Amino acid sequence: VRIVASGEPLMVPFETCFETNGHARVVAVPDLNELSDEHVRVFDDGRGEPYYALMLTAVASAAHELLHVYQHRCRQADSDAASWALEHDASLPAWTAVLAAREHSARHGA
């Protein structure tokens, strides 16, 4: 499912997120080709590289959401509503791979 911009400033942070709903068999992603400057600023981490941060987030988030699909297929569930175990388990490998690629790029210029 493609998330489209609503034009409402309050919705910008929600229009830049990625989401998986295993029960509904839906993965929602923002349409990166349709993002406004306001949407891109959500990814500005203060280093002046919002497009770079956006691409890193897109790669990591896609991997993260794919891992949620596998978690759902394996019937994994958090023990209670306050648990973030599934989020942790989906985030760790996705961001570890992205950060390793970023470090490799910084060291080798590729």
Coordinates of N, CA and C in Angstrom, one line a residue:
V1 N 0.8 -1.2 0.0 CA 0.0 0.0 0.0 C 0.9 1.2 0.0
R2 N 0.6 2.2 -0.8 CA 1.4 3.4 -0.9 C 0.7 4.5 -0.1
I3 N 1.5 5.1 0.8 CA 1.0 6.2 1.6 C 1.1 7.5 0.8
V4 N 0.1 8.2 0.6 CA 0.1 9.5 -0.2 C 0.0 10.7 0.8
A5 N 0.5 11.8 0.3 CA 0.5 13.0 1.1 C -0.9 13.6 1.2
S6 N -1.3 14.0 2.4 CA -2.7 14.5 2.6 C -2.7 16.0 2.4
G7 N -1.6 16.7 2.5 CA -1.6 18.1 2.5 C -1.7 18.8 3.8
E8 N -1.9 18.0 4.9 CA -2.1 18.4 6.2 C -0.7 18.4 6.9
P9 N -0.2 19.6 7.4 CA 1.1 19.6 8.1 C 1.2 18.6 9.3
L10 N 0.1 18.5 10.0 CA 0.2 17.6 11.2 C 0.4 16.1 10.8
M11 N 0.1 15.8 9.6 CA 0.2 14.4 9.1 C 1.6 14.0 8.6
V12 N 2.4 15.0 8.3 CA 3.7 14.8 7.7 C 4.5 13.6 8.4
P13 N 4.7 13.6 9.7 CA 5.4 12.5 10.3 C 4.8 11.1 10.0
F14 N 3.5 11.1 9.9 CA 2.9 9.8 9.7 C 2.9 9.4 8.2
E15 N 3.1 10.4 7.4 CA 3.2 10.1 5.9 C 4.6 9.7 5.5
T16 N 5.5 9.7 6.4 CA 6.9 9.3 6.1 C 7.2 8.0 6.8
C17 N 6.3 7.3 7.4 CA 6.6 6.1 8.1 C 6.3 4.8 7.3
F18 N 6.8 3.7 7.8 CA 6.6 2.4 7.1 C 5.9 1.6 8.1
E19 N 5.0 0.7 7.7 CA 4.1 -0.1 8.6 C 3.8 -1.4 8.0
T20 N 3.8 -2.4 8.8 CA 3.3 -3.8 8.4 C 2.2 -4.2 9.3
N21 N 1.2 -4.7 8.7 CA 0.1 -5.3 9.4 C -0.1 -6.8 8.9
G22 N 0.5 -7.7 9.6 CA 0.5 -9.1 9.2 C -0.9 -9.7 9.0
H23 N -1.8 -9.3 9.9 CA -3.2 -9.9 9.9 C -3.9 -9.4 8.6
A24 N -3.7 -8.2 8.2 CA -4.3 -7.6 7.0 C -3.5 -7.9 5.8
R25 N -2.3 -8.4 5.9 CA -1.4 -8.7 4.8 C -1.1 -7.4 4.1
V26 N -0.7 -6.4 4.8 CA -0.4 -5.1 4.2 C 0.9 -4.6 4.7
V27 N 1.7 -4.1 3.8 CA 2.9 -3.3 4.1 C 2.7 -1.9 3.5
A28 N 2.7 -0.9 4.3 CA 2.5 0.5 3.9 C 3.8 1.2 3.8
V29 N 4.1 1.9 2.7 CA 5.3 2.6 2.5 C 5.0 4.0 1.9
P30 N 5.8 5.0 2.3 CA 5.5 6.3 1.7 C 6.0 6.3 0.2
D31 N 5.3 7.1 -0.6 CA 5.8 7.2 -2.0 C 6.9 8.2 -2.0
L32 N 8.1 7.7 -2.1 CA 9.3 8.5 -2.0 C 9.4 9.5 -3.1
N33 N 8.7 9.2 -4.2 CA 8.8 10.1 -5.4 C 7.8 11.3 -5.2
E34 N 6.9 11.2 -4.2 CA 5.9 12.3 -4.0 C 6.2 13.1 -2.8
L35 N 7.3 12.9 -2.1 CA 7.5 13.7 -0.9 C 7.8 15.1 -1.1
S36 N 7.3 16.0 -0.3 CA 7.6 17.4 -0.4 C 8.8 17.7 0.4
D37 N 9.3 18.9 0.3 CA 10.4 19.4 1.2 C 10.1 19.2 2.6
E38 N 8.9 19.5 3.0 CA 8.4 19.3 4.4 C 8.6 17.9 4.9
H39 N 8.2 16.9 4.0 CA 8.4 15.5 4.3 C 9.9 15.2 4.5
V40 N 10.7 15.7 3.6 CA 12.1 15.3 3.6 C 12.8 15.9 4.9
R41 N 12.3 17.0 5.4 CA 12.9 17.7 6.6 C 12.7 16.8 7.8
V42 N 11.7 15.9 7.8 CA 11.5 14.9 8.9 C 12.8 14.1 9.1
F43 N 13.5 13.9 8.0 CA 14.7 13.0 8.1 C 16.0 13.8 8.3
D44 N 15.9 15.1 8.5 CA 17.1 16.0 8.7 C 17.6 15.7 10.1
D45 N 18.7 15.1 10.2 CA 19.3 14.8 11.5 C 20.3 15.8 12.0
G46 N 20.3 17.0 11.4 CA 21.2 18.1 11.8 C 22.5 18.1 11.1
R47 N 22.8 17.1 10.3 CA 24.0 17.1 9.5 C 23.9 17.6 8.1
G48 N 22.7 18.1 7.8 CA 22.4 18.6 6.4 C 22.4 17.6 5.3
E49 N 22.1 16.4 5.7 CA 22.0 15.3 4.7 C 20.6 14.6 4.8
P50 N 19.5 15.4 4.6 CA 18.2 14.7 4.8 C 17.9 13.7 3.8
Y51 N 18.4 13.9 2.5 CA 18.1 12.9 1.5 C 18.9 11.6 1.7
Y52 N 20.1 11.7 2.2 CA 20.9 10.6 2.5 C 20.2 9.8 3.7
A53 N 19.8 10.6 4.7 CA 19.1 9.9 5.9 C 17.8 9.3 5.4
L54 N 17.1 9.9 4.5 CA 15.9 9.4 4.0 C 16.1 8.0 3.3
M55 N 17.2 8.0 2.5 CA 17.5 6.7 1.8 C 17.9 5.6 2.7
L56 N 18.7 6.0 3.8 CA 19.1 5.0 4.8 C 17.9 4.5 5.5
T57 N 17.0 5.4 5.8 CA 15.7 5.0 6.5 C 14.9 4.1 5.6
A58 N 14.8 4.4 4.4 CA 14.0 3.6 3.4 C 14.5 2.2 3.3
V59 N 15.8 2.1 3.2 CA 16.4 0.7 3.1 C 16.3 0.0 4.4
A60 N 16.5 0.6 5.6 CA 16.4 -0.1 6.8 C 15.0 -0.4 7.1
S61 N 14.1 0.5 6.8 CA 12.7 0.3 7.1 C 12.1 -0.8 6.3
A62 N 12.5 -0.9 5.0 CA 12.0 -2.0 4.2 C 12.4 -3.3 4.8
A63 N 13.7 -3.4 5.2 CA 14.2 -4.7 5.8 C 13.4 -5.0 7.1
H64 N 13.2 -3.9 7.9 CA 12.5 -4.0 9.2 C 11.1 -4.6 9.0
E65 N 10.4 -4.0 8.0 CA 9.0 -4.4 7.8 C 9.0 -5.8 7.2
L66 N 9.9 -6.2 6.4 CA 10.0 -7.5 5.9 C 10.2 -8.5 7.0
L67 N 11.0 -8.2 8.0 CA 11.2 -9.0 9.2 C 9.9 -9.2 10.0
H68 N 9.1 -8.1 10.0 CA 7.8 -8.2 10.7 C 6.9 -9.2 9.9
V69 N 7.0 -9.2 8.6 CA 6.2 -10.2 7.9 C 6.6 -11.6 8.3
Y70 N 7.9 -11.9 8.4 CA 8.4 -13.2 8.8 C 7.9 -13.5 10.3
Q71 N 8.0 -12.5 11.1 CA 7.6 -12.7 12.5 C 6.1 -13.1 12.5
H72 N 5.3 -12.4 11.7 CA 3.9 -12.8 11.7 C 3.7 -14.2 11.2
R73 N 4.4 -14.6 10.1 CA 4.2 -15.9 9.5 C 4.7 -17.0 10.5
C74 N 5.6 -16.6 11.4 CA 6.1 -17.6 12.4 C 5.3 -17.6 13.7
R75 N 4.2 -16.7 13.6 CA 3.3 -16.6 14.8 C 4.0 -16.0 16.0
Q76 N 5.0 -15.2 15.8 CA 5.7 -14.6 17.0 C 4.8 -13.5 17.5
A77 N 4.7 -13.3 18.8 CA 3.9 -12.2 19.4 C 4.6 -11.7 20.6
D78 N 4.4 -10.4 20.9 CA 4.9 -9.9 22.2 C 4.1 -10.5 23.3
S79 N 4.7 -10.6 24.5 CA 4.1 -11.2 25.6 C 3.0 -10.3 26.2
D80 N 3.1 -9.0 26.0 CA 2.0 -8.1 26.4 C 2.1 -6.8 25.6
A81 N 1.1 -5.9 25.8 CA 1.0 -4.7 24.9 C 2.1 -3.8 25.2
A82 N 2.8 -3.8 26.3 CA 3.8 -2.9 26.7 C 5.2 -3.4 26.2
S83 N 5.2 -4.6 25.6 CA 6.5 -5.2 25.2 C 6.8 -4.7 23.8
W84 N 8.1 -4.4 23.6 CA 8.6 -3.9 22.3 C 9.6 -5.0 21.7
A85 N 9.5 -6.2 22.1 CA 10.4 -7.2 21.7 C 10.4 -7.4 20.2
L86 N 9.3 -7.5 19.6 CA 9.2 -7.7 18.1 C 9.8 -6.5 17.4
E87 N 9.6 -5.3 17.9 CA 10.2 -4.1 17.2 C 11.7 -4.2 17.4
H88 N 12.2 -4.5 18.5 CA 13.6 -4.6 18.8 C 14.2 -5.7 17.8
D89 N 13.6 -6.8 17.8 CA 14.1 -7.9 17.0 C 14.1 -7.6 15.5
A90 N 13.2 -6.8 15.0 CA 13.1 -6.4 13.6 C 14.1 -5.3 13.3
S91 N 14.3 -4.4 14.3 CA 15.2 -3.3 14.1 C 16.7 -3.6 14.1
L92 N 17.1 -4.5 15.0 CA 18.5 -4.7 15.1 C 19.2 -5.2 13.9
P93 N 18.7 -6.2 13.2 CA 19.5 -6.7 12.0 C 19.3 -5.6 10.8
A94 N 18.2 -5.0 10.7 CA 18.0 -4.0 9.6 C 18.9 -2.9 9.8
W95 N 19.0 -2.2 10.9 CA 19.8 -1.1 11.1 C 21.3 -1.4 11.2
T96 N 21.6 -2.6 11.7 CA 23.0 -3.1 11.8 C 23.6 -3.2 10.4
A97 N 22.8 -3.7 9.4 CA 23.3 -3.8 8.1 C 23.5 -2.4 7.4
V98 N 22.5 -1.5 7.7 CA 22.6 -0.2 7.1 C 23.8 0.6 7.7
L99 N 24.0 0.5 9.0 CA 25.1 1.2 9.6 C 26.5 0.6 9.2
A100 N 26.5 -0.7 9.0 CA 27.7 -1.3 8.5 C 28.1 -0.8 7.1
A101 N 27.0 -0.7 6.2 CA 27.2 -0.2 4.9 C 27.7 1.2 4.9
R102 N 27.1 2.0 5.8 CA 27.5 3.4 5.9 C 29.0 3.6 6.3
E103 N 29.4 2.7 7.3 CA 30.8 2.8 7.8 C 31.7 2.3 6.7
H104 N 31.3 1.3 5.9 CA 32.1 0.8 4.8 C 32.3 2.0 3.8
S105 N 31.2 2.6 3.5 CA 31.2 3.7 2.5 C 32.1 4.9 3.0
A106 N 32.1 5.2 4.3 CA 32.9 6.3 4.8 C 34.4 5.9 4.7
R107 N 34.7 4.6 5.0 CA 36.1 4.2 5.0 C 36.7 4.1 3.6
H108 N 35.8 3.6 2.6 CA 36.3 3.3 1.3 C 35.8 4.2 0.2
G109 N 35.0 5.1 0.6 CA 34.5 6.1 -0.4 C 33.6 5.5 -1.5
A110 N 33.0 4.4 -1.2 CA 32.1 3.8 -2.2 C 30.7 3.6 -1.6

